[in-house]
Short mmCIF file of C-alpha atoms and ligand atoms in Angstrom, two decimals:
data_model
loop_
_atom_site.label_atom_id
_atom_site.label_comp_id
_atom_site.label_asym_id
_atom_site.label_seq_id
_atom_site.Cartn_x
_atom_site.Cartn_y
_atom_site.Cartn_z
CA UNK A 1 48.80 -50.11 -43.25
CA UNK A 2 47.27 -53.42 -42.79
CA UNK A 3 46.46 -54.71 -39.11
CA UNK A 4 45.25 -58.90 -39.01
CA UNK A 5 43.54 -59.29 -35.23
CA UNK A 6 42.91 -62.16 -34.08
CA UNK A 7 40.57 -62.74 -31.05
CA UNK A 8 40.48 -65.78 -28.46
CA UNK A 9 38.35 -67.79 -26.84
CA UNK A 10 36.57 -65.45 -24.39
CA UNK A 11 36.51 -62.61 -26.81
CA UNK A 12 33.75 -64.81 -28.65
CA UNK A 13 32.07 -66.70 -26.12
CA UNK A 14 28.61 -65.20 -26.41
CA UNK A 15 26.56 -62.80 -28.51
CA UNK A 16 27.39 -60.09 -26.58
CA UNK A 17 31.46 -60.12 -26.28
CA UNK A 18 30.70 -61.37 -30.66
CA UNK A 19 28.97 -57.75 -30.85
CA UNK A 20 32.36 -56.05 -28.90
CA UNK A 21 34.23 -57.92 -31.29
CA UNK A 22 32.43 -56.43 -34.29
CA UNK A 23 32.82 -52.83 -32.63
CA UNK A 24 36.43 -53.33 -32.83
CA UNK A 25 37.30 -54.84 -35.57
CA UNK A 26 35.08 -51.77 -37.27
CA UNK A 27 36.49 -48.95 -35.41
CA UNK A 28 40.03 -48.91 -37.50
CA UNK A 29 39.89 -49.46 -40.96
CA UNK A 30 42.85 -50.62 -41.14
CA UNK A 31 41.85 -53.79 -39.45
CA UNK A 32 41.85 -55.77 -42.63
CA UNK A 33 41.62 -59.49 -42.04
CA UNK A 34 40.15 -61.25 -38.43
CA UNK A 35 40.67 -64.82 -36.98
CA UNK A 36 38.77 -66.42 -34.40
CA UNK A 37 38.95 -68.75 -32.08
CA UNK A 38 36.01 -71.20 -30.83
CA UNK A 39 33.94 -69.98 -28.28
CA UNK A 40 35.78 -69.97 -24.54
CA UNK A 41 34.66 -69.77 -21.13
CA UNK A 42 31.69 -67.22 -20.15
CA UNK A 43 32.55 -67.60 -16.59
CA UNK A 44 34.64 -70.16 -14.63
CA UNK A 45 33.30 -73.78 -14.30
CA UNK A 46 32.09 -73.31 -17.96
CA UNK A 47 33.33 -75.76 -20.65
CA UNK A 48 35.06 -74.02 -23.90
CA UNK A 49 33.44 -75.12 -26.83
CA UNK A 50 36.77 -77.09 -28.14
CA UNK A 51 36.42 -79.38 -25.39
CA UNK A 52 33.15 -79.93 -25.56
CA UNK A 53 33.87 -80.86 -29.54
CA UNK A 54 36.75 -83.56 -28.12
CA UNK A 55 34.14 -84.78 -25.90
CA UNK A 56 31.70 -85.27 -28.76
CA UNK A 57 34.81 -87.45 -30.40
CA UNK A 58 34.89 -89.37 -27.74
CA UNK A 59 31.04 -90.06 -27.45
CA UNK A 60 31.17 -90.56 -31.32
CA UNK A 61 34.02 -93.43 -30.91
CA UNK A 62 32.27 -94.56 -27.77
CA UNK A 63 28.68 -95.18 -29.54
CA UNK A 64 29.17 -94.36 -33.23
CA UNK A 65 27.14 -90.93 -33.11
CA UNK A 66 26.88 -87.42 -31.41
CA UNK A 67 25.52 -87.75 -28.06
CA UNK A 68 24.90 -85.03 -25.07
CA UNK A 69 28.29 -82.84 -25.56
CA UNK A 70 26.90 -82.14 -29.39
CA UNK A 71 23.69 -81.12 -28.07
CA UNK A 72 25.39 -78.65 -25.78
CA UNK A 73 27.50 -77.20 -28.47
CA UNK A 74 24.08 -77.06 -30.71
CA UNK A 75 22.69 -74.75 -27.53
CA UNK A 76 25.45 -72.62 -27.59
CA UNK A 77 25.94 -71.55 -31.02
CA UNK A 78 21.87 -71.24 -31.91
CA UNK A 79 21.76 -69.04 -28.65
CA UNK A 80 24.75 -67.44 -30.04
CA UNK A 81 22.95 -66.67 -33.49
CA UNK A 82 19.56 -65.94 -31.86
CA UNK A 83 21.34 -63.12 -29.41
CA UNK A 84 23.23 -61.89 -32.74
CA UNK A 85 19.87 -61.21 -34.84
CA UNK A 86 21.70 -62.53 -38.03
CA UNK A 87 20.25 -64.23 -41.07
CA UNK A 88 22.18 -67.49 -40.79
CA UNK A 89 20.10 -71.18 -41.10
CA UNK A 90 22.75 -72.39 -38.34
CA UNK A 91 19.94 -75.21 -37.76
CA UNK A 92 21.18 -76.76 -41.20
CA UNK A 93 25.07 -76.00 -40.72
CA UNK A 94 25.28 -77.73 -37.54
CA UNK A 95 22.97 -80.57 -38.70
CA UNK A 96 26.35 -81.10 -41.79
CA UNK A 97 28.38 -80.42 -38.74
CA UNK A 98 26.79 -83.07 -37.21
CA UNK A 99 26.65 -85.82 -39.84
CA UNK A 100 30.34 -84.88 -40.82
CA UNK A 101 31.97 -85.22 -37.14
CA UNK A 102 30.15 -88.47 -37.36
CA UNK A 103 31.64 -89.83 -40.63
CA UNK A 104 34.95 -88.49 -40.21
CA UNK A 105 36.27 -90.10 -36.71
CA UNK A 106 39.10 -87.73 -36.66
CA UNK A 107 39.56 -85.40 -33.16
CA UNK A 108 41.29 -83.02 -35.34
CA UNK A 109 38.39 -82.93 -37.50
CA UNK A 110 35.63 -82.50 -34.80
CA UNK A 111 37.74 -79.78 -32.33
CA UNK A 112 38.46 -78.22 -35.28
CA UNK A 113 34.25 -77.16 -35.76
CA UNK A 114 34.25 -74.82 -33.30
CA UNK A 115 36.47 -72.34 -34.70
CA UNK A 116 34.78 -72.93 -38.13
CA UNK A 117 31.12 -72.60 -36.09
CA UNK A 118 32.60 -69.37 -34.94
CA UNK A 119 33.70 -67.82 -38.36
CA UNK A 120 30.34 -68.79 -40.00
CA UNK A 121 29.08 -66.66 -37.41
CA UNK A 122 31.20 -63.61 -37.14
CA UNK A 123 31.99 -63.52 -41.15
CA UNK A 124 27.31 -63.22 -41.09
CA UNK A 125 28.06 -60.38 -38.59
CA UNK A 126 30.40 -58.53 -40.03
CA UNK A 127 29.08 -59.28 -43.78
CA UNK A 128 32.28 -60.37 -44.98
CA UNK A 129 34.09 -63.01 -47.26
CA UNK A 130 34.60 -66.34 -45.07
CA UNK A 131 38.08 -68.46 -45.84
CA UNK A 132 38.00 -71.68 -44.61
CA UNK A 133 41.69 -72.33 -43.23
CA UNK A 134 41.37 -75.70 -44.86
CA UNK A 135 42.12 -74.18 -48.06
CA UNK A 136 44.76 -72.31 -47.36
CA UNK A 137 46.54 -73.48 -44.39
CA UNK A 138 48.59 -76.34 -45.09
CA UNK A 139 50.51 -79.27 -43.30
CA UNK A 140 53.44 -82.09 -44.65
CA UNK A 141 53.05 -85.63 -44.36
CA UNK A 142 55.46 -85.40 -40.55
CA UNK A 143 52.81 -82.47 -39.97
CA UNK A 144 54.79 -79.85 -40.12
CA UNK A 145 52.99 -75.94 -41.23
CA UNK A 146 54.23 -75.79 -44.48
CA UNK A 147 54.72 -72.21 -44.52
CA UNK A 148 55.72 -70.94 -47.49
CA UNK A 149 52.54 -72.52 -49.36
CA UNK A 150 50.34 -71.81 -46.67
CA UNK A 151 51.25 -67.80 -47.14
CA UNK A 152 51.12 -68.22 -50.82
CA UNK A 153 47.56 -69.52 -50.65
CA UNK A 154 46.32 -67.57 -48.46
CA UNK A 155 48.08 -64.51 -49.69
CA UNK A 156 46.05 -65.29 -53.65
CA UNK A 157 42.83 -65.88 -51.24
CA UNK A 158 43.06 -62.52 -49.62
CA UNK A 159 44.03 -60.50 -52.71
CA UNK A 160 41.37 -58.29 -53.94
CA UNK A 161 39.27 -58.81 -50.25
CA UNK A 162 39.54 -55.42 -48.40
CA UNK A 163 38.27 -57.15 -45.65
CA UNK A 164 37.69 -60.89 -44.62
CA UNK A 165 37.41 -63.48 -41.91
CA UNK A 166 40.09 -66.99 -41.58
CA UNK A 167 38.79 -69.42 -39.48
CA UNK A 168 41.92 -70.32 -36.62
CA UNK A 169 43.06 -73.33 -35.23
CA UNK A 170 43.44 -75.97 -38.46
CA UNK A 171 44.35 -76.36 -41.74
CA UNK A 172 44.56 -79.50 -44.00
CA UNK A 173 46.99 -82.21 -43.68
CA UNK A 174 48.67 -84.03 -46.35
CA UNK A 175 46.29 -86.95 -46.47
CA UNK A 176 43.78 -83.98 -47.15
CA UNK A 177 41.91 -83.99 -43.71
CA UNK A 178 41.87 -81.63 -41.56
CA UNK A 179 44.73 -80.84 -39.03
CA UNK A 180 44.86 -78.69 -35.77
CA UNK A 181 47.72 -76.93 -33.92
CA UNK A 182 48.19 -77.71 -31.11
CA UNK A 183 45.77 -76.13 -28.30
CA UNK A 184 45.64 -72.56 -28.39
CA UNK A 185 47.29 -72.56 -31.85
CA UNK A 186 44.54 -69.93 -33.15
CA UNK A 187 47.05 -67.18 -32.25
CA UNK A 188 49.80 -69.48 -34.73
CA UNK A 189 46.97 -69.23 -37.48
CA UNK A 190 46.31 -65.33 -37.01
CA UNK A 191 50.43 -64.74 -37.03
CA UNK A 192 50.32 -67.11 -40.52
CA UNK A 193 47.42 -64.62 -41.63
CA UNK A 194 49.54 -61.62 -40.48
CA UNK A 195 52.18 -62.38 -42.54
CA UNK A 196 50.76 -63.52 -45.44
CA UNK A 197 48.69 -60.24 -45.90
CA UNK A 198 51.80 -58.45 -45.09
CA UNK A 199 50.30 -56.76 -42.34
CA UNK A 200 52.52 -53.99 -40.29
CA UNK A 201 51.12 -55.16 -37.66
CA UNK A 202 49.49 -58.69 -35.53
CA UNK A 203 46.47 -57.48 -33.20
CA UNK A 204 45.91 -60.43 -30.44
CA UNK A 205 42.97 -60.05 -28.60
CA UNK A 206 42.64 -61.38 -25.55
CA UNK A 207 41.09 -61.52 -21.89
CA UNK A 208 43.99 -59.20 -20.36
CA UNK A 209 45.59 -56.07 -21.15
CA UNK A 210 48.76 -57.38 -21.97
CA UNK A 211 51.25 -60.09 -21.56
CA UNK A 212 51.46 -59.62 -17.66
CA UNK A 213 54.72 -60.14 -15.37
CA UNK A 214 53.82 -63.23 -14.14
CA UNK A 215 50.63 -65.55 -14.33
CA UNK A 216 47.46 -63.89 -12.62
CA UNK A 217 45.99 -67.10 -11.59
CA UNK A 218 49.09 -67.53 -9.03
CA UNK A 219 50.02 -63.54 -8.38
CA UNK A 220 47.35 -61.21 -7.60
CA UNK A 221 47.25 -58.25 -9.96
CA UNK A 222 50.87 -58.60 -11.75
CA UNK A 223 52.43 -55.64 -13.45
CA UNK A 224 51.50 -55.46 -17.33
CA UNK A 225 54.80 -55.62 -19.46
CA UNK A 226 55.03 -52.67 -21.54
CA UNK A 227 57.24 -54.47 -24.69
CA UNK A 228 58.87 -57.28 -24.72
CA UNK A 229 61.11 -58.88 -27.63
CA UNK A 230 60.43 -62.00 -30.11
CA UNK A 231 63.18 -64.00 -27.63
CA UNK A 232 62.07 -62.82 -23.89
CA UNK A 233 58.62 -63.96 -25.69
CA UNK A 234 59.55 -67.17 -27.35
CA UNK A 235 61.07 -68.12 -23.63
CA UNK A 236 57.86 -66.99 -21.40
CA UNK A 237 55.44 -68.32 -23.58
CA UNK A 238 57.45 -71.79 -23.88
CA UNK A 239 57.82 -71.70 -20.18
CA UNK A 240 53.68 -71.41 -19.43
CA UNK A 241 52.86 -68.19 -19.63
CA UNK A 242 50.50 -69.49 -22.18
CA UNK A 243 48.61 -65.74 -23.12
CA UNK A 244 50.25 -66.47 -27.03
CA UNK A 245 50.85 -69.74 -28.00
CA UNK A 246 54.68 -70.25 -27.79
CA UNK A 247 54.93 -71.25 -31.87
CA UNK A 248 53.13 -68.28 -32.71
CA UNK A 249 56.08 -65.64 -33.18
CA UNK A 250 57.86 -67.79 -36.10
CA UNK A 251 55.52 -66.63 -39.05
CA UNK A 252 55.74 -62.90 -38.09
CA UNK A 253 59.76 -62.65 -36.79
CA UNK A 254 61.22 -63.28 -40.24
CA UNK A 255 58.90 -60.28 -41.48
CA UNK A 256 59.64 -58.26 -38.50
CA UNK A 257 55.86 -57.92 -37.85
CA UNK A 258 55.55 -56.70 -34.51
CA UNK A 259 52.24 -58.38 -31.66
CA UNK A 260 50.64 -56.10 -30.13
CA UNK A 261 48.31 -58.00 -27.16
CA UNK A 262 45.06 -56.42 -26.23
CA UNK A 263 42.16 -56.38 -23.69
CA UNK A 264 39.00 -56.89 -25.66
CA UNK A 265 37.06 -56.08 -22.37
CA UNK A 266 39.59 -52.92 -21.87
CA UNK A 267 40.15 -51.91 -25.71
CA UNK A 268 41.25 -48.51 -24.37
CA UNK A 269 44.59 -50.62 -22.13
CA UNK A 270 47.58 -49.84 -24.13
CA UNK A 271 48.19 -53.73 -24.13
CA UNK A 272 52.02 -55.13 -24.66
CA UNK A 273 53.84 -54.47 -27.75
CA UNK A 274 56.26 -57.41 -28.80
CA UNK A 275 59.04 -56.45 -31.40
CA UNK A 276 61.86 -57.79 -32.96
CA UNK A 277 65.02 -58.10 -30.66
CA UNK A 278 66.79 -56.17 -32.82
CA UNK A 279 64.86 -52.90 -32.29
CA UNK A 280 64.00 -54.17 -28.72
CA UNK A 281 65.14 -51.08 -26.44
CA UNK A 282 65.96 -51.67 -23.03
CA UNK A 283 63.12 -51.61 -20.75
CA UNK A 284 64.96 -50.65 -17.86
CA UNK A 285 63.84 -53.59 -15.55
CA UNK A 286 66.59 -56.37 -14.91
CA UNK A 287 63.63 -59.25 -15.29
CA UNK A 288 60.86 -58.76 -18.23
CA UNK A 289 59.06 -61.36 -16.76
CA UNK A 290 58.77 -64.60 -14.88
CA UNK A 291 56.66 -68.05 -16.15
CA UNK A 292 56.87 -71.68 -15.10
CA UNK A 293 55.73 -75.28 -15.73
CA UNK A 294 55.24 -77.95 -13.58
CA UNK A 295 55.53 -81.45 -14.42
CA UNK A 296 59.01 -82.36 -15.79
CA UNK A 297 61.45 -85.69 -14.72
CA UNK A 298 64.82 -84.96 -14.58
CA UNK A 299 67.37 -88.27 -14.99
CA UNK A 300 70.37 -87.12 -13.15
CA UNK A 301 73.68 -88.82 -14.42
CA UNK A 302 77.03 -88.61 -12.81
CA UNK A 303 80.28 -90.40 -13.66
CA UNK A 304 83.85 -88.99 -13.18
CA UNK A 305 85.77 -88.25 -15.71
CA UNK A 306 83.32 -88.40 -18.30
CA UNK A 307 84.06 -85.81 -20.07
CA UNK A 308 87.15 -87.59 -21.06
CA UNK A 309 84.51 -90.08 -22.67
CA UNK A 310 83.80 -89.35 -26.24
CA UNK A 311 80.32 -89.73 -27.28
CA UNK A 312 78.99 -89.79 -23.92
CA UNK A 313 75.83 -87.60 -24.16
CA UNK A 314 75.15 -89.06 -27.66
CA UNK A 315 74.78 -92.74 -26.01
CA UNK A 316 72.46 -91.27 -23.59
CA UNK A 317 70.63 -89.24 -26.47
CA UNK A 318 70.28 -92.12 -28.64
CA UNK A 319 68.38 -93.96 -25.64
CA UNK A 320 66.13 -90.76 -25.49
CA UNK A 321 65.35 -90.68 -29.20
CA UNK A 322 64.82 -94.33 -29.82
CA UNK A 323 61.87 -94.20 -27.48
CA UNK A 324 60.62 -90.68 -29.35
CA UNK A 325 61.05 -88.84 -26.08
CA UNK A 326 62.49 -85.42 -26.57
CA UNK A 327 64.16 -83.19 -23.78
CA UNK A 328 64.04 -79.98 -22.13
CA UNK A 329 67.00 -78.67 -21.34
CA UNK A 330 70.49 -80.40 -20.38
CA UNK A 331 72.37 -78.85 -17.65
CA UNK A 332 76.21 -80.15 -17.18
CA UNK A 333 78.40 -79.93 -14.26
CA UNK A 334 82.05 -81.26 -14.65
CA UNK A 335 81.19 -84.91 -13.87
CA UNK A 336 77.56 -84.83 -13.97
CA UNK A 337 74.32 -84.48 -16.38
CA UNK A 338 71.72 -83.69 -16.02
CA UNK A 339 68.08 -84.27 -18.80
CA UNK A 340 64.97 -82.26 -18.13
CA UNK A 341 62.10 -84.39 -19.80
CA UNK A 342 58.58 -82.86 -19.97
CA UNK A 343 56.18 -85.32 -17.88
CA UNK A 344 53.46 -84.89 -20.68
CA UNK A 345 56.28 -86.24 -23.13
CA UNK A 346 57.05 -89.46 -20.93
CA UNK A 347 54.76 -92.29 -21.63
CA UNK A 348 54.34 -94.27 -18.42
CA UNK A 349 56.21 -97.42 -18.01
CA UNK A 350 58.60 -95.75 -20.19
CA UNK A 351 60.94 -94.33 -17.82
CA UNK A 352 62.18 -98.06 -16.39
CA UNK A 353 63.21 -98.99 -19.37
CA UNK A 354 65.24 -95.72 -20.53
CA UNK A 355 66.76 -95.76 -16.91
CA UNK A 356 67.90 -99.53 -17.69
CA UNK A 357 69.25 -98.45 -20.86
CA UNK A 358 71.21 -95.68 -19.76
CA UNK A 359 72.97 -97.70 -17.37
CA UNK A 360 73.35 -100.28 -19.85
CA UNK A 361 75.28 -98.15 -22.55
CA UNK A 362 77.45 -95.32 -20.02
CA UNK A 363 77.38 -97.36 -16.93
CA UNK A 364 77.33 -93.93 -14.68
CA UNK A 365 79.15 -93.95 -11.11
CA UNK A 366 75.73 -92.78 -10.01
CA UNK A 367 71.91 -91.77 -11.33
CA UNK A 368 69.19 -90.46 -9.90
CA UNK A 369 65.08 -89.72 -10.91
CA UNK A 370 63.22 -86.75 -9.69
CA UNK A 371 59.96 -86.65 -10.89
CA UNK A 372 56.89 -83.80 -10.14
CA UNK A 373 59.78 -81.37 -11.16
CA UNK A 374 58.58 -77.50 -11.57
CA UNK A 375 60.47 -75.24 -14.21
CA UNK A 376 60.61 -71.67 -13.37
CA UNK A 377 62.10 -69.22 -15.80
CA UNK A 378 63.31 -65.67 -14.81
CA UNK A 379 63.55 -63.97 -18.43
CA UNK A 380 64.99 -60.37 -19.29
CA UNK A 381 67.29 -58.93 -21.64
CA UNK A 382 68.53 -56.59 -19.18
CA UNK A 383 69.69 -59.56 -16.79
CA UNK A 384 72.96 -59.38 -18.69
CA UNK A 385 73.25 -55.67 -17.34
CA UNK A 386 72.86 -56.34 -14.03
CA UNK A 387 75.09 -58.46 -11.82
CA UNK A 388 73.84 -60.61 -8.70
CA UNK A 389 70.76 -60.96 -10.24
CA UNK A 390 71.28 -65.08 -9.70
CA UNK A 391 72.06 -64.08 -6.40
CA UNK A 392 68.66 -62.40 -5.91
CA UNK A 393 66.88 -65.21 -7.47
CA UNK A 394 68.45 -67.88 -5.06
CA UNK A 395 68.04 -65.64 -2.18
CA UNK A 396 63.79 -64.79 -2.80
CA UNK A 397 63.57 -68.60 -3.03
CA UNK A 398 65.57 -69.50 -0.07
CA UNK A 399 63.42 -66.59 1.93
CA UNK A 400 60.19 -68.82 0.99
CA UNK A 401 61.62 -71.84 2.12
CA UNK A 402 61.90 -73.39 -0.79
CA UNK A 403 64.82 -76.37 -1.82
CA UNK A 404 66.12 -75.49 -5.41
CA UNK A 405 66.50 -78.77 -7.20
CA UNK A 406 68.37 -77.56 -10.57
CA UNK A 407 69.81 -74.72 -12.18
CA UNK A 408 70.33 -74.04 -15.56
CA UNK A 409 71.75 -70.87 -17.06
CA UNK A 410 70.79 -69.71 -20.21
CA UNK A 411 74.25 -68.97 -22.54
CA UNK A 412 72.21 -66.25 -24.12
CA UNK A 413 72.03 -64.45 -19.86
CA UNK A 414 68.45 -64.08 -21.23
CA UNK A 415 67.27 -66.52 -18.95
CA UNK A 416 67.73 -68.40 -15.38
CA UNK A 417 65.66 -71.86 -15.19
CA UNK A 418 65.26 -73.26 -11.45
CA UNK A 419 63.53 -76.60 -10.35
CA UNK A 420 62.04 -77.06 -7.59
CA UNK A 421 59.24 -79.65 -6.49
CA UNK A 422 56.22 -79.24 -7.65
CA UNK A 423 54.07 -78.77 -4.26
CA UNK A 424 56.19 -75.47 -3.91
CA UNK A 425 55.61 -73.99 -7.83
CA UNK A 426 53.05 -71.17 -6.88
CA UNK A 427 54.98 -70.18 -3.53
CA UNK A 428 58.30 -70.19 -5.62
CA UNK A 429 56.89 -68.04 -8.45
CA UNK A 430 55.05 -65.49 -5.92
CA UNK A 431 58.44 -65.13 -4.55
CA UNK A 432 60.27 -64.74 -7.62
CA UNK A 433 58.30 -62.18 -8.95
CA UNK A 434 57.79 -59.96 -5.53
CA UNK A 435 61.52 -60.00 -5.49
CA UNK A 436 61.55 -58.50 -9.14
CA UNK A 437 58.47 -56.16 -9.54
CA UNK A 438 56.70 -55.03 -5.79
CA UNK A 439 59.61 -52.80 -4.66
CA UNK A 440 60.86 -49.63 -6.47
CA UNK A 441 61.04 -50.19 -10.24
CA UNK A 442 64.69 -50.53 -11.05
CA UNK A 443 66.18 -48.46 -13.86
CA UNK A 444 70.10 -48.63 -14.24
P1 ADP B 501 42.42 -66.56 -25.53
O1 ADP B 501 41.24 -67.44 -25.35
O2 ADP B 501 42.06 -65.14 -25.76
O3 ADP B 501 43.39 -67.08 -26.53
P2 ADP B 501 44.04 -67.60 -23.35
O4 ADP B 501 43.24 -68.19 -22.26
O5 ADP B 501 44.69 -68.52 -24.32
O6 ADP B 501 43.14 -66.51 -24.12
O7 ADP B 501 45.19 -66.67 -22.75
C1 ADP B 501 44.87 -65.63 -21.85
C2 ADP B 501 45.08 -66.13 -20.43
O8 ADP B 501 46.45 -66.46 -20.22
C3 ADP B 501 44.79 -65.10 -19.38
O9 ADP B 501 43.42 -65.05 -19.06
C4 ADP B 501 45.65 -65.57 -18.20
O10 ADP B 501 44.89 -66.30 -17.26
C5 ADP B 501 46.68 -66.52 -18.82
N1 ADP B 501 48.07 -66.15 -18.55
C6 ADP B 501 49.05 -66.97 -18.09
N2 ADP B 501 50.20 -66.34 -17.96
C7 ADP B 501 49.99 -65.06 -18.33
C8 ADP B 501 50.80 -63.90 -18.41
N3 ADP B 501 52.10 -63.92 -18.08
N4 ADP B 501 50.23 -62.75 -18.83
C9 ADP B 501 48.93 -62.69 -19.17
N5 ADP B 501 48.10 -63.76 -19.11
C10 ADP B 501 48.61 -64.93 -18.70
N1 LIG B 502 39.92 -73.33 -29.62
C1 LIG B 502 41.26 -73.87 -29.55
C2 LIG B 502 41.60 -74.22 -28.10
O1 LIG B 502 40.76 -74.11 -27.22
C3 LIG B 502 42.28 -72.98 -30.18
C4 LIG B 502 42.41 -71.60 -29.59
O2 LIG B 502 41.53 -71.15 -28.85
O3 LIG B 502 43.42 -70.94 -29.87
O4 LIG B 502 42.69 -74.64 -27.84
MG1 MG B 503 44.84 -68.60 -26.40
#
């Protein structure tokens, strides 16, 4: 059986966790194949190394070479190597790394360092074959992964290596530069790796044991989640609970690879096991788990009768799309729409103008713009089981004394979203998720 791992950020952020890495990745011979990640945070205020490389864009744009953020990164990784004892001249690599950041110009191209930094590394500790994702990890000319070449390669790169190291993060675009994911996207790159080597399983090694209830920077000490499926994880991890990169479940589901999460700083936590929803058992909770995002705009339409108006929501969708901004979600009432846009998606200035247009082409009875909108999402399977679950949702948040904004319903019953303003996310989360997981554990 053949296990791919990949491990984050703070899993390699200094010689030390780089040695714990090592120990693991060598305890279980079926480990096959590792991906990294650049080096994270080694305690809080500390700056990962990925945005130390977008600074050293920035300086390079700013003054046409590396300045102080380079030198930095040059610290960290020849303290990294000197902690490490290994026979690597990472004087001369980051030198090239240097001189190549500084002719390319591209972001992509200079983030993209650290996680190659960081395989040069740990393929010299581990004495095994390096694979530059650049070779094997491909992108189109929209930049979308294209897949099926991408596990090809890769696949004819592995074959005959019983063991070897893929850098995360990038690949090569169809102009032939490099290309990132988007941030965090090293866990996308270790699921391409998974199933590409056909692996039975997709280790992702982390800083906690397991995808967790809710997000531990807002509730103290949430309850770890056992198993979860591909969906209840597609929906958390879209919705901010951002432990695995939200994209990262595509390459594995249609080989039915299961994730297993895991505590490199507790290797002996059983972790969370995420499985296809079709051998997804019941967990017997009602809620798997609870995320949220703040952030969003929603444009609140309401005309009577407009359902009787054919084409309706197109007109309003074609306002959307001609200015490239794409939408949430779209909750309806009988006379009244609703479009949950993503503030990070809404170029300012923009909004004026799509608000004139909207009135221009479906001349609504009445619209409205609430911005610094929070989404929360209560996601479980076994909501569907249980009724009045809504009914406890509505009534934790009313107990905190919060104003619910929007609803939206998942069709699927695998999900509730509610907005509320943004100044009352962490209160409204806290509340959710005491209401779901501090009294006795429910099983029906
Ligand atoms: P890595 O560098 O290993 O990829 P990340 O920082 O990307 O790690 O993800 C792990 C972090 O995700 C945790 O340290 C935690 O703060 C955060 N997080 C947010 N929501 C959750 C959740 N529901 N469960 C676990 N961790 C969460
Ligand atoms: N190093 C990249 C980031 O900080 C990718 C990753 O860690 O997954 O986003
Ligand atoms: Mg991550």
């Amino acid at each position: 059986m053949i296990k791919v791992c990949k491990f984050g950020g703070t899993s390699m952020a200094d010689g030390m966790t780089m040695r714990r890495v090592k120990d693991i990745f060598e305890s279980d011979p079926e480990r096959r194949y590792i991906v990294v990640s650049a080096p994270g945070k080694r305690f809080s205020g500390d700056i990962k190394v990925t945005d130390l490389l977008y600074e050293t864009h920035k300086e390079v744009e700013e003054t046409g070479s590396c300045g102080e953020a380079f030198e930095k990164i040059c610290a960290r990784f020849s303290g990294i190597v000197q902690e490490l004892k290994i026979d690597l001249d990472i004087g001369s690599i980051l030198q090239e790394t240097k001189k190549a950041i500084e002719e390319e110009k591209s972001a992509d191209f200079a983030a993209s360092r650290g996680e190659y930094l960081s395989g040069r590394i740990m393929a010299a500790l581990l004495n095994i074959p390096f694979i530059d994702a650049r070779d094997v990890i491909k992108f189109d000319a929209s930049g979308k992964l294209e897949s099926a070449r991408s596990f090809e390669l890769l696949a004819r790169a592995l074959s005959g290596k019983p063991k070897a190291l893929v850098t995360g993060f990038y690949g090569e675009g169809a102009d032939g530069k490099v290309k990132t994911f988007s941030r965090g996207g090293s866990d996308i790159s270790g699921a391409i790796v998974a199933r590409a080597a056909g692996a039975a399983l997709y280790e992702n090694w982390t800083d906690v044991s397991g995808f967790l209830a809710c997000d531990p920077r807002i509730v103290e000490n949430p309850v770890p989640i056992r198993s979860l499926s591909y969906k209840e994880l597609r929906e958390l991890s879209y919705m901010g609970a951002n432990v695995l990169h939200s994209e990262s479940i595509f390459p594995v589901r249609e080989a039915d690879i299961p994730i297993r999460i895991k505590n490199t700083f507790r290797p002996e936590d059983e972790g969370t096991l995420i499985m296809p929803t079709s051998k997804y058992r019941f967990s017997g909770r009602t809620v798997t788990g609870v995320a949220g995002k703040k952030n969003f705009t929603v444009i609140f339409v309401e005309k009577s009768l407009m359902n009787l108006e054919i084409g309706f929501a197109r007109k309003i969708l074609t306002v959307l799309e001609n200015h490239g901004v794409s939408f949430e979600h779209i909750p309806t009432g009988i006379d009244t729409m609703s479009f949950i846009i993503d503030g990070a998606h809404l170029p300012s200035g923009v909004l004026e103008q799509i608000i004139a247009e909207i009135k221009e082409a479906v001349h609504p009875d009445q619209m409205r713009v609430f911005d610094r909108i929070s989404l929360i999402a209560v996601v479980g399977h076994g909501m569907s089981r249980n009724v009045g679950t809504s009914a406890r949702v509505f009534s934790a948040i009313a107990g905190a004394g919060v104003n619910v904004r929007m609803i939206d319903q998942g069709s699927s019953e695998l999900n509730i979203i509610v907005g509320v303003d943004d100044e009352n996310y962490e209160r409204t989360l806290r509340a959710v998720y005491e209401e779901f997981f501090t009294g006795a554990e429910e099983i029906n």
